């Protein structure tokens, strides 16, 4: 707590503006202080964050932690190449991250480890007084969702869920349209995670993608841990890429909230077929019975009378799409087909191509930083999510996507599991804000700073 107080004291002198690119002088309008960032988990995702942080002049990477020495070496090399001082290194064992959290040289942490570590690491980070960023999804069980909220309230330390899709260019343009009432009063949404992950859930233990049908101890990267969830849980285990952007458009936890959900799952075929086709019917993994249905469909009701259909579809051949649809009393956007219809503006009963609309309502952040952001990964959104985290952490203010959001979005996992288990029975969302959603004001999303 002492170091947290020092950090707050230090950061009280910082300003709020950031300098115009291309020189990337983010810290120019701030004090000389640089935010000292530690990363827990520098696998594929954590390394991407390291590379983005190294492009900023208002951040020092002062500590990294990973239990895989190969990931540490690779990231130390990148940090050294950038000219920054060698960070403290942790990763002797699964709990060495706690020593990183004890370091006075760390103001903020980014957690990019396998899912089962997220909540315990985020909780420990908040207890240590570090401004905390956690990858998606934030929690696996309802108890963990409450842990995030309770620890945030108990410590007063901020938690940001690092949902990058909220910062996608089309999503931010559509959010801008929502805020300007182009779609009228909002009613219905579709979204989800529709991504053929068969080549991620299985590999040959040597390269992350493309070859082999191994997972768990014999796999590497996500196949080491993600596939277990498909084996053991019939649930939407990855809801936030889809529901995060919709939750912001509908002011969830800020004047609105998720009320209840029903979920249904198809049978499971995709992963078994993939093993047989690529490893042969005699491969030991061909005997496994995967619990997760290939397509899981959840429908959420909100307090303000909207419905949101969330799909999880990661085991079948299909091109990638998060399947967004945003529909109001005046018209709608559908990402599949790249089309928009607005009554009175579009030719009656005919779709407009979305491009002109999205250009017209391009978000101020993208107008300002888009060119630079494109290099940052995932079509630019990774730059903006990290920018938002760093800018919020430097000022020690509430992030745009906070502990209540992390809890409400992640709660879809345990609730969908319960609903599927009970033949689609409706499951109520807890009110993680304990009534405060009525009073909490929407975050100001339409600005060009972060
Ligand atoms: N937002 C996005 O677009 C996006 C994209 C990819 C991954 N992710 C998320 O990021 C997280 C990491 O995914 P990834 O693809 O980098 O996986 P990964 O397996 O490549 O990396 C995870 C890393 O965590 C390390 N680790 C595991 N246990 C640890 C412990 N106790 N202490 C320290 N390090 C530990 C592993 O050694 C590994 O290097 C996941 O939650 C995933 O869902 C998000």
Short mmCIF file of C-alpha atoms and ligand atoms in Angstrom, two decimals:
data_model
loop_
_atom_site.label_atom_id
_atom_site.label_comp_id
_atom_site.label_asym_id
_atom_site.label_seq_id
_atom_site.Cartn_x
_atom_site.Cartn_y
_atom_site.Cartn_z
CA UNK A 1 0.00 0.00 0.00
CA UNK A 2 2.92 2.30 0.71
CA UNK A 3 4.25 2.08 -2.81
CA UNK A 4 0.71 2.59 -4.13
CA UNK A 5 0.43 5.82 -2.16
CA UNK A 6 3.78 6.97 -3.55
CA UNK A 7 2.59 6.18 -7.03
CA UNK A 8 -0.61 8.15 -6.53
CA UNK A 9 1.38 11.06 -5.14
CA UNK A 10 3.71 10.93 -8.12
CA UNK A 11 0.95 10.60 -10.65
CA UNK A 12 -1.03 13.47 -9.17
CA UNK A 13 1.28 15.82 -11.02
CA UNK A 14 0.66 14.37 -14.46
CA UNK A 15 -1.50 16.07 -17.06
CA UNK A 16 -4.11 14.56 -19.33
CA UNK A 17 -3.09 15.35 -22.90
CA UNK A 18 -1.03 13.21 -25.22
CA UNK A 19 1.14 14.45 -27.98
CA UNK A 20 0.30 14.06 -31.64
CA UNK A 21 1.98 11.20 -33.48
CA UNK A 22 4.07 10.27 -35.44
CA UNK A 23 6.83 10.87 -32.87
CA UNK A 24 4.98 8.76 -30.29
CA UNK A 25 5.90 11.17 -27.53
CA UNK A 26 3.02 10.15 -25.32
CA UNK A 27 4.65 11.41 -22.16
CA UNK A 28 5.36 14.90 -23.44
CA UNK A 29 2.55 16.63 -21.64
CA UNK A 30 3.08 14.66 -18.48
CA UNK A 31 5.68 15.03 -15.77
CA UNK A 32 9.04 13.35 -16.28
CA UNK A 33 7.65 10.28 -14.52
CA UNK A 34 7.32 7.20 -16.66
CA UNK A 35 4.86 4.48 -15.84
CA UNK A 36 6.70 1.39 -14.66
CA UNK A 37 4.96 -1.66 -16.07
CA UNK A 38 5.39 -5.32 -15.16
CA UNK A 39 4.03 -8.13 -17.32
CA UNK A 40 2.89 -11.49 -15.98
CA UNK A 41 2.77 -13.99 -18.84
CA UNK A 42 4.79 -13.13 -21.95
CA UNK A 43 3.50 -15.85 -24.26
CA UNK A 44 2.12 -14.86 -27.65
CA UNK A 45 -0.24 -12.22 -26.27
CA UNK A 46 2.07 -10.83 -23.59
CA UNK A 47 4.86 -10.46 -26.16
CA UNK A 48 2.53 -8.46 -28.36
CA UNK A 49 1.87 -6.15 -25.40
CA UNK A 50 5.62 -5.85 -24.73
CA UNK A 51 6.24 -4.82 -28.34
CA UNK A 52 3.51 -2.20 -28.20
CA UNK A 53 4.72 -0.84 -24.85
CA UNK A 54 8.25 -0.51 -26.22
CA UNK A 55 6.97 1.92 -28.86
CA UNK A 56 5.86 4.36 -26.15
CA UNK A 57 8.10 6.85 -24.44
CA UNK A 58 5.96 7.12 -21.32
CA UNK A 59 6.46 3.52 -20.23
CA UNK A 60 9.35 1.54 -18.79
CA UNK A 61 9.06 -2.23 -18.70
CA UNK A 62 10.59 -2.86 -15.30
CA UNK A 63 9.64 -6.51 -14.71
CA UNK A 64 8.55 -9.57 -16.64
CA UNK A 65 7.39 -12.92 -15.35
CA UNK A 66 6.88 -16.21 -17.19
CA UNK A 67 7.42 -19.81 -16.14
CA UNK A 68 8.74 -20.59 -19.64
CA UNK A 69 12.40 -19.46 -19.88
CA UNK A 70 12.20 -19.37 -23.70
CA UNK A 71 9.53 -16.65 -23.50
CA UNK A 72 11.66 -14.69 -21.03
CA UNK A 73 14.76 -14.80 -23.30
CA UNK A 74 12.80 -13.70 -26.33
CA UNK A 75 11.29 -10.72 -24.51
CA UNK A 76 14.54 -9.73 -22.78
CA UNK A 77 16.13 -9.56 -26.20
CA UNK A 78 13.38 -7.24 -27.51
CA UNK A 79 13.60 -5.00 -24.45
CA UNK A 80 17.39 -4.82 -24.69
CA UNK A 81 17.19 -4.00 -28.40
CA UNK A 82 14.85 -1.10 -27.65
CA UNK A 83 17.51 0.49 -25.42
CA UNK A 84 15.58 0.05 -22.17
CA UNK A 85 17.29 -1.21 -19.02
CA UNK A 86 17.07 -4.95 -18.32
CA UNK A 87 13.86 -5.56 -16.34
CA UNK A 88 13.62 -7.67 -13.20
CA UNK A 89 12.86 -11.25 -14.18
CA UNK A 90 10.52 -13.67 -12.41
CA UNK A 91 9.18 -17.13 -13.20
CA UNK A 92 10.97 -19.60 -10.94
CA UNK A 93 7.62 -21.21 -10.22
CA UNK A 94 3.87 -20.63 -10.70
CA UNK A 95 3.68 -18.18 -7.76
CA UNK A 96 6.83 -16.17 -8.45
CA UNK A 97 4.53 -13.52 -9.93
CA UNK A 98 3.87 -12.51 -6.32
CA UNK A 99 7.48 -11.38 -6.08
CA UNK A 100 6.96 -9.22 -9.16
CA UNK A 101 3.92 -7.73 -7.43
CA UNK A 102 6.03 -6.97 -4.35
CA UNK A 103 8.50 -4.95 -6.41
CA UNK A 104 8.59 -1.20 -5.80
CA UNK A 105 9.72 -0.86 -9.41
CA UNK A 106 6.25 -1.75 -10.71
CA UNK A 107 3.31 0.70 -10.84
CA UNK A 108 1.02 -1.23 -13.16
CA UNK A 109 0.76 -4.85 -14.30
CA UNK A 110 -0.53 -6.57 -17.39
CA UNK A 111 -1.66 -10.17 -16.94
CA UNK A 112 -1.62 -12.34 -20.08
CA UNK A 113 -1.54 -15.86 -18.69
CA UNK A 114 -3.89 -18.84 -19.24
CA UNK A 115 -7.48 -18.22 -18.07
CA UNK A 116 -7.30 -20.13 -14.80
CA UNK A 117 -4.64 -17.71 -13.56
CA UNK A 118 -6.41 -14.46 -14.45
CA UNK A 119 -8.53 -13.82 -11.38
CA UNK A 120 -6.03 -15.00 -8.79
CA UNK A 121 -3.29 -12.88 -10.36
CA UNK A 122 -5.58 -9.86 -10.79
CA UNK A 123 -6.72 -10.15 -7.20
CA UNK A 124 -3.15 -10.38 -5.90
CA UNK A 125 -2.17 -7.43 -8.10
CA UNK A 126 -4.96 -5.25 -6.70
CA UNK A 127 -4.06 -6.31 -3.16
CA UNK A 128 -0.47 -5.25 -3.91
CA UNK A 129 -1.79 -1.84 -5.01
CA UNK A 130 -0.78 -2.18 -8.67
CA UNK A 131 -2.97 -0.68 -11.38
CA UNK A 132 -4.11 -3.92 -13.02
CA UNK A 133 -4.84 -4.92 -16.60
CA UNK A 134 -6.11 -8.43 -17.25
CA UNK A 135 -6.53 -10.23 -20.54
CA UNK A 136 -9.84 -11.73 -21.62
CA UNK A 137 -11.83 -13.47 -20.23
CA UNK A 138 -11.25 -12.17 -16.73
CA UNK A 139 -12.91 -14.92 -14.68
CA UNK A 140 -14.03 -18.53 -15.02
CA UNK A 141 -16.55 -18.97 -12.20
CA UNK A 142 -19.17 -16.80 -10.49
CA UNK A 143 -17.03 -16.75 -7.35
CA UNK A 144 -14.13 -15.37 -9.36
CA UNK A 145 -16.37 -12.67 -10.87
CA UNK A 146 -17.26 -11.52 -7.35
CA UNK A 147 -13.61 -11.75 -6.30
CA UNK A 148 -12.71 -9.15 -8.93
CA UNK A 149 -15.41 -6.74 -7.78
CA UNK A 150 -14.86 -7.31 -4.06
CA UNK A 151 -11.09 -6.90 -4.30
CA UNK A 152 -11.45 -3.73 -6.36
CA UNK A 153 -13.86 -2.28 -3.78
CA UNK A 154 -11.80 -3.43 -0.82
CA UNK A 155 -8.50 -2.01 -2.12
CA UNK A 156 -9.66 0.94 -4.22
CA UNK A 157 -7.20 -0.32 -6.84
CA UNK A 158 -8.35 -0.18 -10.44
CA UNK A 159 -8.78 -3.15 -12.74
CA UNK A 160 -9.16 -2.90 -16.51
CA UNK A 161 -10.28 -5.80 -18.64
CA UNK A 162 -8.09 -5.51 -21.76
CA UNK A 163 -10.85 -6.11 -24.30
CA UNK A 164 -9.30 -4.96 -27.55
CA UNK A 165 -12.36 -5.51 -29.77
CA UNK A 166 -14.00 -2.52 -28.06
CA UNK A 167 -11.37 -0.49 -29.91
CA UNK A 168 -11.85 -1.95 -33.40
CA UNK A 169 -12.33 0.77 -36.00
CA UNK A 170 -15.78 -0.35 -37.20
CA UNK A 171 -16.95 -0.93 -33.61
CA UNK A 172 -15.88 2.55 -32.55
CA UNK A 173 -17.56 4.11 -35.59
CA UNK A 174 -20.77 2.22 -34.81
CA UNK A 175 -20.49 3.29 -31.16
CA UNK A 176 -20.22 6.85 -32.42
CA UNK A 177 -23.39 6.29 -34.50
CA UNK A 178 -25.13 4.83 -31.42
CA UNK A 179 -24.20 7.86 -29.33
CA UNK A 180 -25.48 10.17 -32.10
CA UNK A 181 -28.77 8.25 -32.17
CA UNK A 182 -28.42 7.18 -35.82
CA UNK A 183 -29.99 3.78 -35.06
CA UNK A 184 -32.72 5.29 -32.85
CA UNK A 185 -33.60 3.53 -29.60
CA UNK A 186 -31.61 0.31 -29.35
CA UNK A 187 -33.40 -3.04 -29.22
CA UNK A 188 -31.42 -6.01 -30.44
CA UNK A 189 -27.83 -7.17 -30.86
CA UNK A 190 -25.90 -10.15 -32.12
CA UNK A 191 -22.27 -10.90 -31.46
CA UNK A 192 -19.96 -13.71 -30.50
CA UNK A 193 -16.69 -15.47 -30.99
CA UNK A 194 -16.88 -17.34 -34.28
CA UNK A 195 -13.33 -18.39 -34.98
CA UNK A 196 -12.13 -21.79 -36.21
CA UNK A 197 -9.59 -22.55 -33.46
CA UNK A 198 -8.98 -26.20 -34.30
CA UNK A 199 -5.42 -25.40 -35.39
CA UNK A 200 -4.88 -23.44 -32.14
CA UNK A 201 -6.44 -26.00 -29.79
CA UNK A 202 -4.15 -28.66 -31.25
CA UNK A 203 -0.52 -28.54 -32.36
CA UNK A 204 2.63 -30.64 -32.45
CA UNK A 205 4.21 -29.14 -29.33
CA UNK A 206 6.78 -27.32 -31.45
CA UNK A 207 4.95 -24.60 -33.35
CA UNK A 208 1.81 -22.93 -32.06
CA UNK A 209 -0.27 -23.24 -35.20
CA UNK A 210 -1.00 -25.57 -38.01
CA UNK A 211 0.41 -29.00 -37.27
CA UNK A 212 -0.41 -31.91 -34.98
CA UNK A 213 -3.29 -33.01 -32.75
CA UNK A 214 -1.62 -32.74 -29.33
CA UNK A 215 -2.69 -30.58 -26.42
CA UNK A 216 -2.10 -30.25 -22.66
CA UNK A 217 1.42 -31.26 -21.61
CA UNK A 218 2.27 -32.30 -25.18
CA UNK A 219 1.12 -29.03 -26.76
CA UNK A 220 2.49 -25.50 -26.73
CA UNK A 221 0.92 -22.05 -26.34
CA UNK A 222 -2.90 -22.10 -26.19
CA UNK A 223 -3.21 -25.85 -26.84
CA UNK A 224 -1.42 -26.32 -23.53
CA UNK A 225 -4.35 -24.90 -21.55
CA UNK A 226 -7.27 -23.74 -23.71
CA UNK A 227 -8.26 -27.17 -25.04
CA UNK A 228 -8.92 -28.51 -21.51
CA UNK A 229 -11.84 -26.09 -21.31
CA UNK A 230 -13.35 -27.62 -24.47
CA UNK A 231 -12.85 -31.08 -23.00
CA UNK A 232 -14.42 -30.34 -19.63
CA UNK A 233 -16.93 -27.48 -19.96
CA UNK A 234 -20.07 -27.09 -22.02
CA UNK A 235 -20.16 -23.30 -21.81
CA UNK A 236 -19.40 -20.11 -23.70
CA UNK A 237 -15.87 -19.86 -22.35
CA UNK A 238 -14.86 -16.78 -24.38
CA UNK A 239 -17.71 -14.26 -24.44
CA UNK A 240 -16.00 -10.89 -24.10
CA UNK A 241 -14.81 -10.15 -27.67
CA UNK A 242 -18.46 -10.17 -28.71
CA UNK A 243 -20.29 -8.90 -25.68
CA UNK A 244 -17.73 -6.24 -24.63
CA UNK A 245 -18.52 -3.83 -27.48
CA UNK A 246 -22.27 -4.40 -27.12
CA UNK A 247 -22.11 -3.84 -23.35
CA UNK A 248 -20.58 -0.42 -23.98
CA UNK A 249 -23.20 0.48 -26.61
CA UNK A 250 -25.96 -0.47 -24.15
CA UNK A 251 -24.41 1.23 -21.08
CA UNK A 252 -24.20 -2.01 -19.10
CA UNK A 253 -23.44 -1.26 -15.41
CA UNK A 254 -24.04 2.42 -16.16
CA UNK A 255 -27.79 2.91 -16.40
CA UNK A 256 -28.48 -0.61 -17.64
CA UNK A 257 -27.50 -4.15 -16.70
CA UNK A 258 -27.60 -7.75 -17.84
CA UNK A 259 -30.65 -9.37 -16.21
CA UNK A 260 -30.80 -13.01 -17.31
CA UNK A 261 -29.58 -15.45 -19.92
CA UNK A 262 -30.64 -18.66 -21.60
CA UNK A 263 -28.12 -20.88 -23.40
CA UNK A 264 -28.24 -23.84 -25.75
CA UNK A 265 -25.46 -26.03 -27.14
CA UNK A 266 -25.27 -28.26 -30.19
CA UNK A 267 -23.59 -31.63 -29.98
CA UNK A 268 -19.81 -31.78 -30.18
CA UNK A 269 -18.24 -33.02 -33.42
CA UNK A 270 -15.60 -30.61 -34.71
CA UNK A 271 -12.64 -31.36 -32.44
CA UNK A 272 -13.06 -35.15 -32.62
CA UNK A 273 -13.29 -35.06 -36.42
CA UNK A 274 -10.20 -32.85 -36.61
CA UNK A 275 -8.19 -35.33 -34.52
CA UNK A 276 -9.29 -38.27 -36.67
CA UNK A 277 -8.60 -36.41 -39.92
CA UNK A 278 -5.17 -35.14 -38.86
CA UNK A 279 -3.90 -37.73 -36.38
CA UNK A 280 -5.75 -40.88 -37.49
CA UNK A 281 -8.56 -42.84 -35.83
CA UNK A 282 -5.99 -44.69 -33.70
CA UNK A 283 -4.55 -41.58 -32.11
CA UNK A 284 -5.23 -41.70 -28.33
CA UNK A 285 -6.93 -38.27 -28.47
CA UNK A 286 -9.53 -39.74 -30.88
CA UNK A 287 -11.04 -41.54 -27.87
CA UNK A 288 -11.74 -38.32 -25.96
CA UNK A 289 -15.26 -36.98 -25.57
CA UNK A 290 -15.28 -33.21 -25.75
CA UNK A 291 -17.96 -31.71 -23.54
CA UNK A 292 -18.22 -28.33 -25.25
CA UNK A 293 -20.96 -28.12 -27.90
CA UNK A 294 -19.63 -26.85 -31.21
CA UNK A 295 -22.08 -23.94 -31.41
CA UNK A 296 -23.29 -22.37 -28.17
CA UNK A 297 -25.99 -19.73 -28.37
CA UNK A 298 -26.93 -17.53 -25.43
CA UNK A 299 -29.63 -14.88 -25.31
CA UNK A 300 -29.25 -12.12 -22.73
CA UNK A 301 -32.06 -9.81 -21.54
CA UNK A 302 -31.14 -6.34 -20.31
CA UNK A 303 -32.86 -4.11 -17.76
CA UNK A 304 -33.61 -1.59 -20.53
CA UNK A 305 -35.47 -4.12 -22.66
CA UNK A 306 -32.83 -5.13 -25.21
CA UNK A 307 -31.86 -8.65 -26.23
CA UNK A 308 -28.33 -9.79 -27.12
CA UNK A 309 -27.59 -13.08 -28.86
CA UNK A 310 -24.03 -14.25 -28.11
CA UNK A 311 -22.51 -17.15 -30.08
CA UNK A 312 -19.45 -19.26 -29.28
CA UNK A 313 -18.33 -21.24 -32.35
CA UNK A 314 -14.67 -22.33 -32.33
CA UNK A 315 -14.59 -26.02 -33.32
CA UNK A 316 -15.88 -26.05 -36.90
CA UNK A 317 -14.52 -24.99 -40.29
CA UNK A 318 -15.63 -21.41 -40.90
CA UNK A 319 -14.15 -18.02 -41.79
CA UNK A 320 -13.65 -15.65 -38.84
CA UNK A 321 -16.44 -13.29 -37.86
CA UNK A 322 -17.61 -11.82 -34.58
CA UNK A 323 -21.05 -11.63 -36.19
CA UNK A 324 -22.05 -8.19 -34.92
CA UNK A 325 -25.52 -6.76 -35.47
CA UNK A 326 -26.70 -3.54 -33.83
CA UNK A 327 -30.39 -2.79 -34.30
CA UNK A 328 -32.59 0.10 -33.20
CA UNK A 329 -35.93 1.70 -34.04
CA UNK A 330 -34.45 3.53 -37.06
CA UNK A 331 -32.18 0.90 -38.60
CA UNK A 332 -29.33 -1.53 -38.18
CA UNK A 333 -25.70 -2.48 -38.90
CA UNK A 334 -24.61 -6.01 -39.74
CA UNK A 335 -20.91 -6.78 -39.93
CA UNK A 336 -21.48 -9.90 -42.07
CA UNK A 337 -22.27 -8.41 -45.43
CA UNK A 338 -20.75 -5.09 -44.32
CA UNK A 339 -24.14 -3.36 -44.51
CA UNK A 340 -26.25 -0.69 -42.92
CA UNK A 341 -29.86 0.31 -43.34
CA UNK A 342 -31.22 3.57 -41.89
CA UNK A 343 -34.86 4.44 -42.50
CA UNK A 344 -35.29 7.71 -44.36
CA UNK A 345 -31.63 7.72 -45.45
CA UNK A 346 -31.15 4.37 -47.24
CA UNK A 347 -33.21 3.44 -50.30
CA UNK A 348 -36.30 1.72 -48.81
CA UNK A 349 -35.75 -2.02 -48.27
CA UNK A 350 -32.19 -1.87 -49.67
CA UNK A 351 -28.91 -2.14 -47.77
CA UNK A 352 -26.20 0.52 -48.01
CA UNK A 353 -22.62 -0.70 -48.08
CA UNK A 354 -21.40 0.13 -44.57
CA UNK A 355 -18.14 1.78 -45.73
CA UNK A 356 -19.42 5.32 -46.28
CA UNK A 357 -21.33 5.32 -42.98
CA UNK A 358 -18.33 4.00 -41.05
CA UNK A 359 -16.10 6.61 -42.67
CA UNK A 360 -18.52 9.42 -41.87
CA UNK A 361 -18.70 8.38 -38.20
CA UNK A 362 -15.04 7.33 -37.87
CA UNK A 363 -14.10 7.66 -34.21
CA UNK A 364 -11.91 10.66 -33.23
CA UNK A 365 -9.27 8.32 -31.77
CA UNK A 366 -8.96 6.45 -35.06
CA UNK A 367 -8.86 9.68 -37.04
CA UNK A 368 -5.98 10.86 -34.87
CA UNK A 369 -3.93 7.70 -34.35
CA UNK A 370 -5.22 5.24 -36.95
CA UNK A 371 -2.19 5.31 -39.18
CA UNK A 372 0.16 4.49 -36.35
CA UNK A 373 -2.20 1.97 -34.73
CA UNK A 374 -2.35 -0.22 -37.80
CA UNK A 375 1.12 -1.60 -37.01
CA UNK A 376 0.18 -2.66 -33.49
CA UNK A 377 -1.58 -5.96 -34.12
CA UNK A 378 -5.14 -7.13 -34.67
CA UNK A 379 -5.73 -4.38 -37.23
CA UNK A 380 -4.85 -1.60 -34.80
CA UNK A 381 -7.13 -2.24 -31.86
CA UNK A 382 -4.26 -3.53 -29.68
CA UNK A 383 -2.64 -0.08 -29.79
CA UNK A 384 -5.82 1.60 -28.51
CA UNK A 385 -6.57 -0.83 -25.69
CA UNK A 386 -3.01 -0.50 -24.36
CA UNK A 387 -3.10 3.27 -24.86
CA UNK A 388 -6.27 3.46 -22.81
CA UNK A 389 -4.78 1.28 -20.06
CA UNK A 390 -1.56 3.30 -19.85
CA UNK A 391 -3.28 6.69 -19.93
CA UNK A 392 -5.73 5.63 -17.20
CA UNK A 393 -2.93 4.09 -15.11
CA UNK A 394 -0.73 7.19 -15.38
CA UNK A 395 -3.53 9.23 -13.82
CA UNK A 396 -4.66 6.41 -11.52
CA UNK A 397 -8.24 6.98 -12.62
CA UNK A 398 -11.02 4.47 -13.33
CA UNK A 399 -10.45 2.77 -16.69
CA UNK A 400 -13.16 2.70 -19.38
CA UNK A 401 -13.63 -1.07 -18.93
CA UNK A 402 -13.57 -1.75 -15.21
CA UNK A 403 -13.95 -4.48 -12.58
CA UNK A 404 -17.78 -4.43 -12.88
CA UNK A 405 -17.50 -4.91 -16.65
CA UNK A 406 -14.95 -7.69 -16.21
CA UNK A 407 -17.32 -9.46 -13.82
CA UNK A 408 -20.57 -9.00 -15.77
CA UNK A 409 -19.07 -10.05 -19.11
CA UNK A 410 -17.14 -13.01 -17.70
CA UNK A 411 -20.25 -14.20 -15.80
CA UNK A 412 -21.63 -15.40 -19.14
CA UNK A 413 -19.32 -18.42 -18.83
CA UNK A 414 -20.70 -19.94 -15.59
CA UNK A 415 -24.27 -18.84 -16.37
CA UNK A 416 -24.25 -20.38 -19.85
CA UNK A 417 -22.89 -23.61 -18.37
CA UNK A 418 -25.71 -23.73 -15.81
CA UNK A 419 -28.37 -22.93 -18.38
CA UNK A 420 -27.14 -25.59 -20.84
CA UNK A 421 -27.01 -28.14 -18.02
CA UNK A 422 -30.64 -27.32 -17.20
CA UNK A 423 -32.16 -27.51 -20.69
CA UNK A 424 -31.92 -23.81 -21.38
CA UNK A 425 -33.39 -22.68 -18.06
CA UNK A 426 -32.99 -18.89 -17.57
CA UNK A 427 -30.17 -17.87 -15.21
CA UNK A 428 -30.12 -14.50 -13.44
CA UNK A 429 -27.05 -12.28 -13.54
CA UNK A 430 -25.97 -11.01 -10.15
CA UNK A 431 -25.99 -7.23 -9.88
CA UNK A 432 -22.25 -6.76 -9.49
CA UNK A 433 -22.71 -3.03 -8.87
CA UNK A 434 -25.02 -3.73 -5.89
CA UNK A 435 -27.62 -1.31 -7.21
CA UNK A 436 -25.22 1.41 -8.30
CA UNK A 437 -25.86 0.75 -12.01
CA UNK A 438 -28.90 2.99 -11.57
CA UNK A 439 -26.71 5.97 -10.71
CA UNK A 440 -23.45 5.24 -12.52
CA UNK A 441 -22.93 7.50 -15.55
CA UNK A 442 -21.72 6.17 -18.94
CA UNK A 443 -18.01 6.63 -19.62
CA UNK A 444 -17.27 9.41 -22.11
CA UNK A 445 -16.19 7.32 -25.09
CA UNK A 446 -16.29 9.94 -27.82
CA UNK A 447 -13.01 11.81 -27.39
CA UNK A 448 -9.60 11.73 -29.04
CA UNK A 449 -7.33 11.14 -26.07
CA UNK A 450 -7.72 7.50 -24.99
N1 LIG B 1 -7.35 -9.95 -26.62
C1 LIG B 1 -6.93 -10.76 -27.59
O1 LIG B 1 -7.11 -10.52 -28.78
C2 LIG B 1 -6.20 -12.00 -27.20
C3 LIG B 1 -5.47 -12.71 -28.16
C4 LIG B 1 -4.76 -13.83 -27.76
C5 LIG B 1 -4.81 -14.24 -26.44
N2 LIG B 1 -5.54 -13.53 -25.53
C6 LIG B 1 -5.59 -13.93 -24.11
O2 LIG B 1 -4.29 -13.73 -23.54
C7 LIG B 1 -4.01 -14.76 -22.61
C8 LIG B 1 -2.71 -15.46 -22.99
O3 LIG B 1 -2.87 -16.06 -24.27
P1 LIG B 1 -1.62 -16.45 -25.17
O4 LIG B 1 -2.13 -16.70 -26.53
O5 LIG B 1 -0.51 -15.49 -24.98
O6 LIG B 1 -1.22 -17.86 -24.50
P2 LIG B 1 0.22 -18.46 -24.34
O7 LIG B 1 0.03 -19.84 -23.84
O8 LIG B 1 1.01 -18.24 -25.59
O9 LIG B 1 0.88 -17.57 -23.18
C9 LIG B 1 0.60 -17.72 -21.83
C10 LIG B 1 1.92 -17.56 -21.06
O10 LIG B 1 1.65 -17.59 -19.65
C11 LIG B 1 2.74 -18.29 -19.06
N3 LIG B 1 2.33 -18.75 -17.73
C12 LIG B 1 1.50 -19.78 -17.43
N4 LIG B 1 1.35 -19.90 -16.09
C13 LIG B 1 2.11 -18.91 -15.55
C14 LIG B 1 2.38 -18.51 -14.21
N5 LIG B 1 1.83 -19.11 -13.16
N6 LIG B 1 3.22 -17.47 -14.01
C15 LIG B 1 3.81 -16.85 -15.06
N7 LIG B 1 3.58 -17.19 -16.34
C16 LIG B 1 2.75 -18.19 -16.58
C17 LIG B 1 3.06 -19.40 -20.04
O11 LIG B 1 4.36 -19.93 -19.83
C18 LIG B 1 2.90 -18.70 -21.37
O12 LIG B 1 4.12 -18.17 -21.85
C19 LIG B 1 -5.24 -15.66 -22.62
O13 LIG B 1 -6.09 -15.26 -21.60
C20 LIG B 1 -5.91 -15.40 -23.94
O14 LIG B 1 -7.27 -15.63 -23.93
C21 LIG B 1 -6.22 -12.43 -25.89
#
